[in-house]
XYZ file of C-alpha atoms in Angstrom:
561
model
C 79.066 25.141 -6.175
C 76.983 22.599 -3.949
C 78.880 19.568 -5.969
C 82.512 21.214 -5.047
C 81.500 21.536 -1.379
C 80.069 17.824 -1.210
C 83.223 16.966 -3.163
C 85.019 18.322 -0.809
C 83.399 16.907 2.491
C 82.793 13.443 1.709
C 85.514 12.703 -1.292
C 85.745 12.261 -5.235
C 84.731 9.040 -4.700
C 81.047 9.290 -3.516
C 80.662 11.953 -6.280
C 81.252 8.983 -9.039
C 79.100 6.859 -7.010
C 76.441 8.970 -6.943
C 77.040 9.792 -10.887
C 76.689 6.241 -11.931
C 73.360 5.608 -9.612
C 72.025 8.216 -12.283
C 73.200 7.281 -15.371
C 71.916 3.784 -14.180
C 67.927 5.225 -13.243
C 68.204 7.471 -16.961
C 69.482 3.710 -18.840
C 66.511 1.876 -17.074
C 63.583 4.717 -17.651
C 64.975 4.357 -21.457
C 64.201 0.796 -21.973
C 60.422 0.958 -20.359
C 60.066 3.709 -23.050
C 61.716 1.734 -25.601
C 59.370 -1.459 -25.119
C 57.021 -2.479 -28.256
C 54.415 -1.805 -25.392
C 54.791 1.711 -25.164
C 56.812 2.762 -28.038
C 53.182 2.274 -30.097
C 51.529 5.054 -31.879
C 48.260 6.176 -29.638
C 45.110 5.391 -31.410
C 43.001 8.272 -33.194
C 39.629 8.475 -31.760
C 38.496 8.069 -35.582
C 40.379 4.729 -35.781
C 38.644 3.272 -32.927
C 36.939 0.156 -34.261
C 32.765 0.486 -34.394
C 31.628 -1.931 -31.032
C 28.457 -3.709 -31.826
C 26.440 -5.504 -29.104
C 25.339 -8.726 -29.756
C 21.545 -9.400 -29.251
C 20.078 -12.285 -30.130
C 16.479 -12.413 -31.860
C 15.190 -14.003 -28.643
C 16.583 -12.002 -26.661
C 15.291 -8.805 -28.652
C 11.418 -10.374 -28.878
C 12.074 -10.483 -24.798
C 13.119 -6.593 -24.557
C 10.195 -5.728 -26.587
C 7.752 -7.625 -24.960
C 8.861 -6.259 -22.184
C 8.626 -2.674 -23.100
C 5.267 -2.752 -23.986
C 4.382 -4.516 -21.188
C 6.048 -2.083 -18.584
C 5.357 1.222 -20.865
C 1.183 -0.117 -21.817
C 2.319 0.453 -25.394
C 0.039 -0.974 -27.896
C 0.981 -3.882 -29.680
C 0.881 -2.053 -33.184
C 3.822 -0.291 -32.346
C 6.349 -3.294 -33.666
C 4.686 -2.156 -36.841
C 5.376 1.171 -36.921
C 8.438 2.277 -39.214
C 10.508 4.118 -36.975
C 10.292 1.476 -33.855
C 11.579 -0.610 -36.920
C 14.485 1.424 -37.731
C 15.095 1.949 -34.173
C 15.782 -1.610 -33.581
C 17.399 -2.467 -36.749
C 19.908 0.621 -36.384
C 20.948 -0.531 -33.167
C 21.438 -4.529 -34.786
C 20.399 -4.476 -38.238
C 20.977 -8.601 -38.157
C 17.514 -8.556 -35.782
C 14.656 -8.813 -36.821
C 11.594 -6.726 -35.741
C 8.370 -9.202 -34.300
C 5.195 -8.323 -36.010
C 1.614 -7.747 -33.827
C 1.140 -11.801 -34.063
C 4.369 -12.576 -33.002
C 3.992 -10.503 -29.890
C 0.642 -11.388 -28.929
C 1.940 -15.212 -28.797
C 4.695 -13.916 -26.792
C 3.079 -12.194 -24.589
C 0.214 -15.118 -23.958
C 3.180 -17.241 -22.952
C 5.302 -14.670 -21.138
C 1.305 -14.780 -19.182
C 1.519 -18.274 -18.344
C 4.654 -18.595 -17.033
C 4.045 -15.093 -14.534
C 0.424 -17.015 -13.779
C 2.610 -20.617 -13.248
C 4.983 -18.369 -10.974
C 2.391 -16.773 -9.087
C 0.582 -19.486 -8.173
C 3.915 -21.406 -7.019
C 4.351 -18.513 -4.683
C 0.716 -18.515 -3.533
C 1.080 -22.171 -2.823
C 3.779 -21.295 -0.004
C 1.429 -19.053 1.675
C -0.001 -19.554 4.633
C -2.303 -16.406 5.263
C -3.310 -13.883 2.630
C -6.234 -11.671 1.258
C -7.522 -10.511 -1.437
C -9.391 -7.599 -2.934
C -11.919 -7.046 -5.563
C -13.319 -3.170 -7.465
C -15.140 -2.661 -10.352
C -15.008 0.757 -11.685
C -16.273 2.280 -15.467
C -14.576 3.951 -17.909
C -15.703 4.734 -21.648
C -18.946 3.304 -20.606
C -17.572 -0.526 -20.096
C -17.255 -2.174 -16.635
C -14.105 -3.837 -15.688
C -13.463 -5.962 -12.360
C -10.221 -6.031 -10.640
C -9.134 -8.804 -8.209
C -5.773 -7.829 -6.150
C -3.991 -10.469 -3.912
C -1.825 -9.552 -0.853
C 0.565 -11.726 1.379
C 3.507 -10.885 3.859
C 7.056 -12.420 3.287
C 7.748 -14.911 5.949
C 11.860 -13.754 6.360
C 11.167 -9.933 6.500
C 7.476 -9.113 7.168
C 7.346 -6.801 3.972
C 4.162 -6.769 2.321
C 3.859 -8.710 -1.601
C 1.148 -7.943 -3.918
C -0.073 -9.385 -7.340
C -2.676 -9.135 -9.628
C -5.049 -11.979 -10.158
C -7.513 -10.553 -12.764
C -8.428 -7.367 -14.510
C -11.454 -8.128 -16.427
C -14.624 -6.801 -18.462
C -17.513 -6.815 -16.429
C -20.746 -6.896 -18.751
C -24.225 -6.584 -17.647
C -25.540 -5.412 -14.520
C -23.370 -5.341 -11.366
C -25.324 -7.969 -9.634
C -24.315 -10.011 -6.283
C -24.480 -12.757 -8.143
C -22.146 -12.259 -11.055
C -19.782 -10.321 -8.172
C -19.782 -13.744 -6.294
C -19.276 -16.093 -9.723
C -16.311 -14.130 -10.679
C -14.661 -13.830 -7.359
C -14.854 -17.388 -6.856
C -13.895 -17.835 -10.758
C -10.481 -15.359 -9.585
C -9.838 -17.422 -6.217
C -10.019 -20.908 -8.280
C -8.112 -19.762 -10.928
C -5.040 -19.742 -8.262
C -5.855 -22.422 -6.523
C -6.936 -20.207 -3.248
C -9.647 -21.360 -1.224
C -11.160 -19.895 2.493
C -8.461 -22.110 4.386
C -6.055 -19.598 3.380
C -8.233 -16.870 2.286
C -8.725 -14.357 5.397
C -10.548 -11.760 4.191
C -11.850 -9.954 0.818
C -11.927 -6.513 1.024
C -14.234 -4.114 -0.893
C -15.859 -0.873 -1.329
C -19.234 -0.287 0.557
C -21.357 -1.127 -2.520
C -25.004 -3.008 -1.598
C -24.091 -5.062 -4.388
C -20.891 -6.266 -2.678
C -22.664 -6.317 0.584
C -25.163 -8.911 -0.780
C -22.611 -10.958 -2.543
C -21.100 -12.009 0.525
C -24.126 -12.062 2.515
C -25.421 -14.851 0.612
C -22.300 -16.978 -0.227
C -19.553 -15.814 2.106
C -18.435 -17.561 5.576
C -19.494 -16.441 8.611
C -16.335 -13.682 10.136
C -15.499 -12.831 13.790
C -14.910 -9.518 12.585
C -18.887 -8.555 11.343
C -19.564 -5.841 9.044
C -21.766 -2.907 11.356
C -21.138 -0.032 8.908
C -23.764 1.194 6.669
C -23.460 0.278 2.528
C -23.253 2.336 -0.323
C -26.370 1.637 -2.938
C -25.890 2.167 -6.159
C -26.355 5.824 -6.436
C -23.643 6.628 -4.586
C -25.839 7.533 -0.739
C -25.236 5.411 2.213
C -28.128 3.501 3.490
C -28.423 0.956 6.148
C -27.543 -2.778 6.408
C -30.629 -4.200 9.073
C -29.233 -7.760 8.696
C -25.873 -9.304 10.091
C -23.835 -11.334 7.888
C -24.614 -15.534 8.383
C -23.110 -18.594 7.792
C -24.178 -19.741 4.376
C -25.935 -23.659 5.005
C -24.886 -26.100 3.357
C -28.731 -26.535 2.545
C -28.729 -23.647 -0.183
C -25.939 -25.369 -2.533
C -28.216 -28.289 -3.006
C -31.741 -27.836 -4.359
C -33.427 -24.810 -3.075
C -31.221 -21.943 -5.253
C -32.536 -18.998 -7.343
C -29.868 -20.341 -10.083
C -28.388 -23.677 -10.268
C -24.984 -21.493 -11.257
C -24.836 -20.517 -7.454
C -24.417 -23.809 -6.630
C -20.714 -23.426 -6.824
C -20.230 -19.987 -4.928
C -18.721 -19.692 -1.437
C -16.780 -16.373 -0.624
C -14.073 -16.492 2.428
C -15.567 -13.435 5.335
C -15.967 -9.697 3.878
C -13.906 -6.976 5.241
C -15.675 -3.183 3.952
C -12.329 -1.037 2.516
C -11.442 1.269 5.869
C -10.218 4.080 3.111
C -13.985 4.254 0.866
C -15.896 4.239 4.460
C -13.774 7.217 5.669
C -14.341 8.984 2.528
C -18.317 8.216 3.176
C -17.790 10.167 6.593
C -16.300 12.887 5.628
C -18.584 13.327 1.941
C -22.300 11.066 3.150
C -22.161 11.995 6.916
C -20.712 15.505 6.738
C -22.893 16.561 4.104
C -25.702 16.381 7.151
C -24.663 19.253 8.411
C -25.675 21.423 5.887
C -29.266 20.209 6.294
C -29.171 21.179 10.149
C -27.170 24.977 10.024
C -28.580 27.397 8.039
C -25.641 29.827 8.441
C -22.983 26.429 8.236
C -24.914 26.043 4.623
C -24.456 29.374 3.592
C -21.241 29.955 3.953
C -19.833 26.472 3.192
C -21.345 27.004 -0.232
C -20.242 30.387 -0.655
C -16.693 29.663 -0.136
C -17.111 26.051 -1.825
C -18.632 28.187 -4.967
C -15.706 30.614 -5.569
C -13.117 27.429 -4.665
C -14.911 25.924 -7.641
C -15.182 28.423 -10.410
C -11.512 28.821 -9.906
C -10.085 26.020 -10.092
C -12.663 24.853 -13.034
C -11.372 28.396 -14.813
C -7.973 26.780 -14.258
C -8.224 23.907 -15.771
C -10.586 24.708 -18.855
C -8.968 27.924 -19.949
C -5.323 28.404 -21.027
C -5.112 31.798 -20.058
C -6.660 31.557 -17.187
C -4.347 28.705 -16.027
C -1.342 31.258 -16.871
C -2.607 33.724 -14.996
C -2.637 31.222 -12.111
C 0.840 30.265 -12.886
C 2.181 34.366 -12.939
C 0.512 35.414 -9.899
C 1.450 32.044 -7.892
C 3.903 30.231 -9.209
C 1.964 27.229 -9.255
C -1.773 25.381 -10.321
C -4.247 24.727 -8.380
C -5.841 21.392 -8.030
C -8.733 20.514 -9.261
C -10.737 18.003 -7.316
C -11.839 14.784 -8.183
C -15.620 13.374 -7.745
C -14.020 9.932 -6.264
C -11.400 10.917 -3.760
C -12.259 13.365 -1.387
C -8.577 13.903 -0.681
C -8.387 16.113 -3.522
C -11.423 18.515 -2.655
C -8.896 19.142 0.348
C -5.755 19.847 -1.503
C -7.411 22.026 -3.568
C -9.264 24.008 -0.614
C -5.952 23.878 1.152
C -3.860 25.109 -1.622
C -5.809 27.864 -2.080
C -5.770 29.067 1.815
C -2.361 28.898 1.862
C -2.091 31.263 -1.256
C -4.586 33.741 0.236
C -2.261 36.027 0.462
C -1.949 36.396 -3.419
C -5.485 34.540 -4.643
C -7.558 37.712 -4.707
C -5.181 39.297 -7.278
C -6.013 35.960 -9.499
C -9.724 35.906 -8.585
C -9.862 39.830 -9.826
C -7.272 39.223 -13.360
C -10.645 36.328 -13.953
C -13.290 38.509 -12.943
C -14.579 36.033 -10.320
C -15.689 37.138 -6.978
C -13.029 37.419 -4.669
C -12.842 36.230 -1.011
C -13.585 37.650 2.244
C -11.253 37.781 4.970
C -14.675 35.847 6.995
C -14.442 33.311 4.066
C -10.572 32.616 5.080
C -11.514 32.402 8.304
C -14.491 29.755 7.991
C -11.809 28.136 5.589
C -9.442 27.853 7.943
C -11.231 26.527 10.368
C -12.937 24.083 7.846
C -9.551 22.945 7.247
C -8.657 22.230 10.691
C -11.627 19.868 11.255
C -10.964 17.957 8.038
C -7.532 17.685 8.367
C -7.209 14.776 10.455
C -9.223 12.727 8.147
C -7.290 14.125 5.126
C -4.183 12.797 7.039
C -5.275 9.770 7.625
C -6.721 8.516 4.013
C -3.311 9.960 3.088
C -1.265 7.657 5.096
C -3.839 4.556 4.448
C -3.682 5.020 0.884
C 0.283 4.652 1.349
C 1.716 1.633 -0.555
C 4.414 1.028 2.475
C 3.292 3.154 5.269
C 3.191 1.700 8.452
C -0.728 2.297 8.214
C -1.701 0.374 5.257
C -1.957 -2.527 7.773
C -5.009 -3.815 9.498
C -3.440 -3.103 12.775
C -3.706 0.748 11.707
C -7.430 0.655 12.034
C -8.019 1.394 15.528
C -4.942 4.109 16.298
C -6.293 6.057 13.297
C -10.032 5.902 14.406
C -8.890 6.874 17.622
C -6.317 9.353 16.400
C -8.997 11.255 14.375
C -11.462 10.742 17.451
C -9.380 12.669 19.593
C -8.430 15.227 17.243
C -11.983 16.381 16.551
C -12.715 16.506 20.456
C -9.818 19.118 20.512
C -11.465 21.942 17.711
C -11.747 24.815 19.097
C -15.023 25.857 16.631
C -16.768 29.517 15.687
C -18.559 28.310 12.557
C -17.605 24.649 11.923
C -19.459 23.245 15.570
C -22.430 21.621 13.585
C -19.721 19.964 10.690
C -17.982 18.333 13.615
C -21.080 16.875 15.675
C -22.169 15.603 12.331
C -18.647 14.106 12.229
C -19.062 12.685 15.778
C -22.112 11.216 14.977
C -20.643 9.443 11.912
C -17.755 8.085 13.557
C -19.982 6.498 15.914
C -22.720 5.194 13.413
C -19.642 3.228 11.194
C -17.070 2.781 14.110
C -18.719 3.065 17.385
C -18.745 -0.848 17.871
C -15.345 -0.992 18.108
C -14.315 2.297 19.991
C -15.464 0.858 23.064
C -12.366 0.092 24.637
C -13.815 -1.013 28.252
C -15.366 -3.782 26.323
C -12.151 -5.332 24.414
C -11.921 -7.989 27.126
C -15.763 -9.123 26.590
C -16.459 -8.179 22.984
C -14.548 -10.721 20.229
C -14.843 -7.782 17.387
C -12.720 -5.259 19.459
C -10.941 -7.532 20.725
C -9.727 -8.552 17.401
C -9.108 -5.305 16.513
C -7.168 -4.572 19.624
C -4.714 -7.445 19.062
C -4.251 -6.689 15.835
C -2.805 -3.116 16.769
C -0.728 -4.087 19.850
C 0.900 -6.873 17.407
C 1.579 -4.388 15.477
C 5.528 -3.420 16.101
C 4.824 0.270 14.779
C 1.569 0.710 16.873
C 2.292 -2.146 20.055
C -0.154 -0.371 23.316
C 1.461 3.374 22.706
C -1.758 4.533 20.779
C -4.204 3.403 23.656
C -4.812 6.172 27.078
C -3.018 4.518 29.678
C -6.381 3.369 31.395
C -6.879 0.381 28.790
C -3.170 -0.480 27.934
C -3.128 -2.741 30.782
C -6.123 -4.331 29.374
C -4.512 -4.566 25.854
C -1.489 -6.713 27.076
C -2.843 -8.819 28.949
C -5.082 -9.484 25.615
C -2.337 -9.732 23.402
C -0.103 -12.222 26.075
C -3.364 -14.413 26.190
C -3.781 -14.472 22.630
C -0.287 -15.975 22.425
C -0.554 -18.078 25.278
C -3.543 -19.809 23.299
C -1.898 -20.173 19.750
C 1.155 -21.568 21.725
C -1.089 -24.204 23.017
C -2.919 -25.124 20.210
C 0.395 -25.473 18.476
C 1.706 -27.593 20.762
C -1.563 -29.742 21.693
C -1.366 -30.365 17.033
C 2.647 -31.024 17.438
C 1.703 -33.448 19.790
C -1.244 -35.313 18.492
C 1.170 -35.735 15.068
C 4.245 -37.722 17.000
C 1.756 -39.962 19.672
C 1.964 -42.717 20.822
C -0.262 -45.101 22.727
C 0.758 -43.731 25.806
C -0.108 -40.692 25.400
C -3.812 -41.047 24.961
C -4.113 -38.983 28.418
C -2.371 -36.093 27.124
C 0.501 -35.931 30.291
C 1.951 -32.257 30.744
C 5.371 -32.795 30.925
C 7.390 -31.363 33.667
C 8.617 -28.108 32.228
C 5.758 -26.927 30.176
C 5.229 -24.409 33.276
C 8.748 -23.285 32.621
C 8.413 -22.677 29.024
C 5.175 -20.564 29.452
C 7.258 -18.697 31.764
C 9.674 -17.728 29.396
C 7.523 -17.172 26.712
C 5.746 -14.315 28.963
C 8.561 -12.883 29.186
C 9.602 -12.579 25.718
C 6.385 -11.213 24.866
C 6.771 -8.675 27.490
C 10.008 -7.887 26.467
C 8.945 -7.629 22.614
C 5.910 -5.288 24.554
C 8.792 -2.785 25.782
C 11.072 -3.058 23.372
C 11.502 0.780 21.954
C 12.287 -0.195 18.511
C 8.931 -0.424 15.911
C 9.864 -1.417 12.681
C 9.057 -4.597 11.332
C 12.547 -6.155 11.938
C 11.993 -6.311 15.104
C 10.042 -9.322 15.523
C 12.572 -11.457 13.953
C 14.477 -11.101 17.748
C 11.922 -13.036 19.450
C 11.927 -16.561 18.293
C 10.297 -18.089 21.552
C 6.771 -17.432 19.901
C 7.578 -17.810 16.087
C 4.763 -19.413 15.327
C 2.519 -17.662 17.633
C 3.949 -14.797 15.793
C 3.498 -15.448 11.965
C -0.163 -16.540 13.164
C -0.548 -13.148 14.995
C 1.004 -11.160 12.188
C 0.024 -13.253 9.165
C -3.901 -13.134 10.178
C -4.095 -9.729 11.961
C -1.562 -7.379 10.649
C -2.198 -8.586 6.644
C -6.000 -9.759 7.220
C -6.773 -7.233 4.822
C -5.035 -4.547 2.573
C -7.319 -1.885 4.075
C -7.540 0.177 0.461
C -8.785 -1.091 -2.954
C-alpha cells in the first residue's frame, strides 16, 4: 500500500531507483560474506593449539631465586618433588636448580644488590643509620638499617646494610667494632654519617661515649641497663681525642673505632615513659595500685585464656565477634589495644568473663579503665604514628610537635583516680624531654634550637604546632638558619672560582638584593598553606639552603629502630 502511494507521488521511476540501490547493498553484503576471510569454519575451543611460554633456564634460576628471596623460603625447597613438578609442568624443557646452584646464585644476586647499594650511597649527601640487636632461640643477631631522602621528591629510601649473629656478650666494644665494620663495608664515614640511632641500652650508651664524635644535639635522657630498668647517665657525651687511638687503649682492636654522634630511638624512650616512669605511680598511690592491678589482673587472665585455650578463644569469637589482643612484653602499644579492645566491648565482656568462669568487671573497673585510657592515649597515638613507615611523623622534625602534643594533652585530663599516673607522667616527660621543652630558650640554647628548626622546616609541621607566643621566635630562627647556609655557600662558591683580586673578599653590589629576595621566599614558603613534601620543590631561591635544612634535620635520624 505505502509503495503504490509513493508510486504514485513521486513516479515509477524513483521506485526502480530505489529497487536497484537495494539489490546493489544485498550484492555487496554477499561478497564480504563470501571472502576466504570469513567464509572459514570457527575454531572449536578443543582445536585451539596448546600456548607454551618460553622461559629460559636463566631466566627460571632468576624467578626462583627470587621467590625464595621475597617469600624467606628455605633453600631446600628446589629439592622438594612437587616444587619440581611444579616447574617442569609449567616448561618441562627447564631444568630445576639444586640447593648449590641457588646458594651461588643467590651470593652473586648479593653482590650485585651490595655493588648497587653502595653506588646509590655514594650519591648521598646526608644520611643515617641505625643499629638493634635483639634474641631469638637463644642467639643474638645485630641489625644495621641505612636511611636517606631522594633529592627530586623528598621521599624517604631505606636499605639494609647487615643482619648478623652477634656472639658473646653485648659489650660497647664489640657494638662499636661492628658498627664501624657495617659503615666501612659501604664506604660511609662521619662526613656523611649524621646520626646513629639506637635503643636506650647502657651498652649502646657506652659505645658511643667512648668512640663516637662529639653532637650538637647531646643525649640528656636516662639509659636502659641491661635488665630492662632505666638508670641514669651522670656523664655528657665527649669528643673522642685523638690521644686514645694511639697507645693508651684497653685493646689495640679499638684502635680503629670512631662512631659518627648518637641519637637515643624517640619511639623505645616513649615506651620507657609510659612502662619505667609510669610504673612509679604505683609505688606512691595505694588505692592507684589497687585498682590498676585489679583491672590489669582480669585484662590478663582473659586474654591469656584466649590465646592458650581453643574453646575459650571461641567463646570470645561467639559472644564478640572478634579476639582480643594479647599484649606483647616489647611494645607497649599492644598492652593498650588490648585494654582498649576490651572497654569498648564492655558492653558484652562480662557474658565472656562468666562462659570462662573468670571474675567479671565492675562498672568502677570501667570507669578507672576509661579514664586510664584517656591518659595513655596520647602516647598510644603517638608511638602509633612514629612507628609509621610514611607518616609525616617518622621524621626528626616530628619530635618536638609530638612532645608537645602529648604535653598538652595530659595538662587537659580531667582525673578521679588516674591524678598520681599522670604527675608521674609529668615528671617523666620532664626528666627525658624537659631540656628541650623550653621554648623561651630556643634562641639561646643550640639543642632546642636544633630541634626547633628541624620542625618549622618541616613542610607538614612549619610554626603551626608552636602557641603563638614563640612562633615569632621560631621564624626568625629558621630565616637565620638559612641566611647562614646561604652564606657559607656562597663564601665556598667563591673561594673555588678566585682570583687574585679577590683576596679581600668584595661584596658585590647586589648581594643586599638577593638576601632580600631570599627572605621573602622563605617567608612565603613560611605561609604557604600547602604541607606536603612537594612543596618545597616551588622555592628554588634557597635550594641548597634547603637540601642542607631538610637533608640534616628532617632525615638526621629515622626516629624508630
Amino acid at each position: 500500500m505505502c509503495t503504490i502511494w509513493f508510486q504514485r507521488i513521486h513516479g515509477k521511476k524513483v521506485i526502480d531507483l530505489m529497487r536497484e540501490q537495494k539489490k546493489a547493498v544485498k550484492r555487496k553484503a554477499s561478497d564480504v560474506l563470501d571472502s576466504p576471510r570469513l567464509s572459514a569454519k570457527q575454531t572449536r575451543i578443543d582445536e585451539v593449539p596448546e600456548i607454551r611460554w618460553h622461559v629460559t633456564s636463566k631466566k627460571a634460576e632468576q624467578l626462583i631465586a627470587e621467590f625464595v628471596v621475597r617469600d624467606m623460603q628455605p633453600l631446600s625447597i628446589v629439592e622438594g618433588q612437587g616444587f619440581r613438578d611444579m616447574i617442569e609442568g609449567i616448561n618441562p624443557k627447564v631444568k630445576v636448580i639444586c640447593t648449590e646452584t641457588l646458594k651461588n646464585k643467590l651470593k652473586s644476586m648479593f653482590d650485585a644488590m651490595a655493588c648497587n647499594l653502595k653506588k646509590a650511597l655514594h650519591d648521598c649527601q646526608f644520611l643515617c643509620t641505625t643499629a638493634n640487636i635483639w634474641t631469638h632461640h637463644a642467639r643474638s643477631y645485630i641489625g644495621v638499617t641505612c636511611h636517606w631522602l631522594s633529592k627530586s621528591d623528598y621521599s624517604r629510601n631505606s636499605a639494609a646494610l647487615a643482619f648478623r649473629r652477634f656472639r658473646g656478650t653485648h659489650s660497647y666494644d664489640k657494638i662499636g667494632s661492628t658498627l664501624i665494620s657495617s659503615h666501612t663495608e659501604f664506604d660511609l664515614d662521619c662526613s656523611k654519617l649524621l646520626h646513629v640511632v639506637t635503643d636506650n641500652g647502657s651498652n649502646f650508651v657506652k659505645a658511643f661515649k667512648e668512640f663516637a664524635a662529639e653532637s650538637s644535639i647531646l643525649e640528656s635522657e636516662p639509659s636502659e641497663n641491661k635488665d630492662g630498668n632505666a638508670c641514669d647517665i651522670e656523664d655528657e657525651i665527649s669528643h673522642l681525642q685523638i690521644s686514645k687511638f694511639f697507645g693508651h687503649t684497653e685493646s689495640e682492636e679499638f684502635s680503629g673505632i670512631y662512631l659518627p654522634p648518637h641519637l637515643p630511638c624517640f619511639s623505645h624512650t616513649l615506651n620507657l615513659l609510659v612502662s619505667a616512669d609510669a610504673n612509679k605511680a604505683l609505688a606512691n598511690d595505694a588505692s592507684f595500685k589497687r585498682m590498676y592491678r585489679s583491672i590489669a589482673g582480669k585484662c590478663s587472665s582473659l586474654s591469656n585464656a584466649a590465646h592458650q585455650s581453643s574453646k575459650a578463644a571461641e567463646a570470645v569469637l561467639d559472644i564478640l565477634g572478634r579476639t582480643i589482643p594479647k599484649p606483647n612484653s616489647t611494645r607497649w602499644n599492644s598492652e593498650f589495644d588490648s585494654y582498649s579492645t576490651i572497654y569498648n566491648m564492655k558492653d558484652k565482656i562480662n557474658n565472656v568473663m562468666e562462659r570462662l568462669q573468670l571474675p567479671k568487671f565492675s562498672n568502677q573497673d570501667f570507669t578507672f579503665l576509661g579514664e586510664w585510657l584517656e591518659v595513655m592515649k596520647p602516647i598510644a597515638q603517638a608511638l602509633d604514628k612514629l612507628q609509621g613507615e610514611n607518616t609525616p611523623e617518622a621524621y626528626f622534625g616530628s619530635i618536638l610537635p609530638t612532645l608537645h602534643a602529648i604535653q598538652r594533652r595530659l595538662s587537659s585530663v580531667s582525673s578521679t583516680y588516674t591524678a598520681s599516673l599522670i604527675t608521674a607522667l609529668q615528671s617523666g616527660m620532664q626528666k627525658r624531654f624537659g631540656d628541650i621543652l623550653k621554648f623561651e630558650d630556643m634562641g639561646v640554647n643550640l639543642k632546642i634550637k636544633a630541634f626547633v628548626i628541624a620542625s618549622v622546616s618541616h613542610p607538614y609541621f612549619k610554626v603551626r604546632w608552636l602557641p603563638l607566643m614563640h612562633r615569632r621566635m621560631a621564624e626568625e630562627l629558621f630565616v637565620g638558619e638559612i641566611m647562614r647556609l646561604n652564606e657559607t655557600n656562597s663564601h665556598t662558591a667563591n673561594l673555588a672560582t678566585a682570583s687574585s683580586g679577590d683576596f679581600y673578599g668584595f661584596y658585590e653590589p647586589d648581594s643586599e638584593s638577593d638576601d632580600c629576595s631570599l627572605k621573602v621566599e622563605v617567608v612565603h614558603y613560611l605561609n604557604d598553606s600547602s604541607h606536603d613534601m612537594n612543596q618545597l620543590n616551588r622555592y628554588i631561591l634557597f635550594r641548597f639552603d634547603k637540601e642542607c635544612l631538610m637533608f640534616k634535620n628532617l632525615q638526621l635520624c629515622h626516629i624508630k629502630l
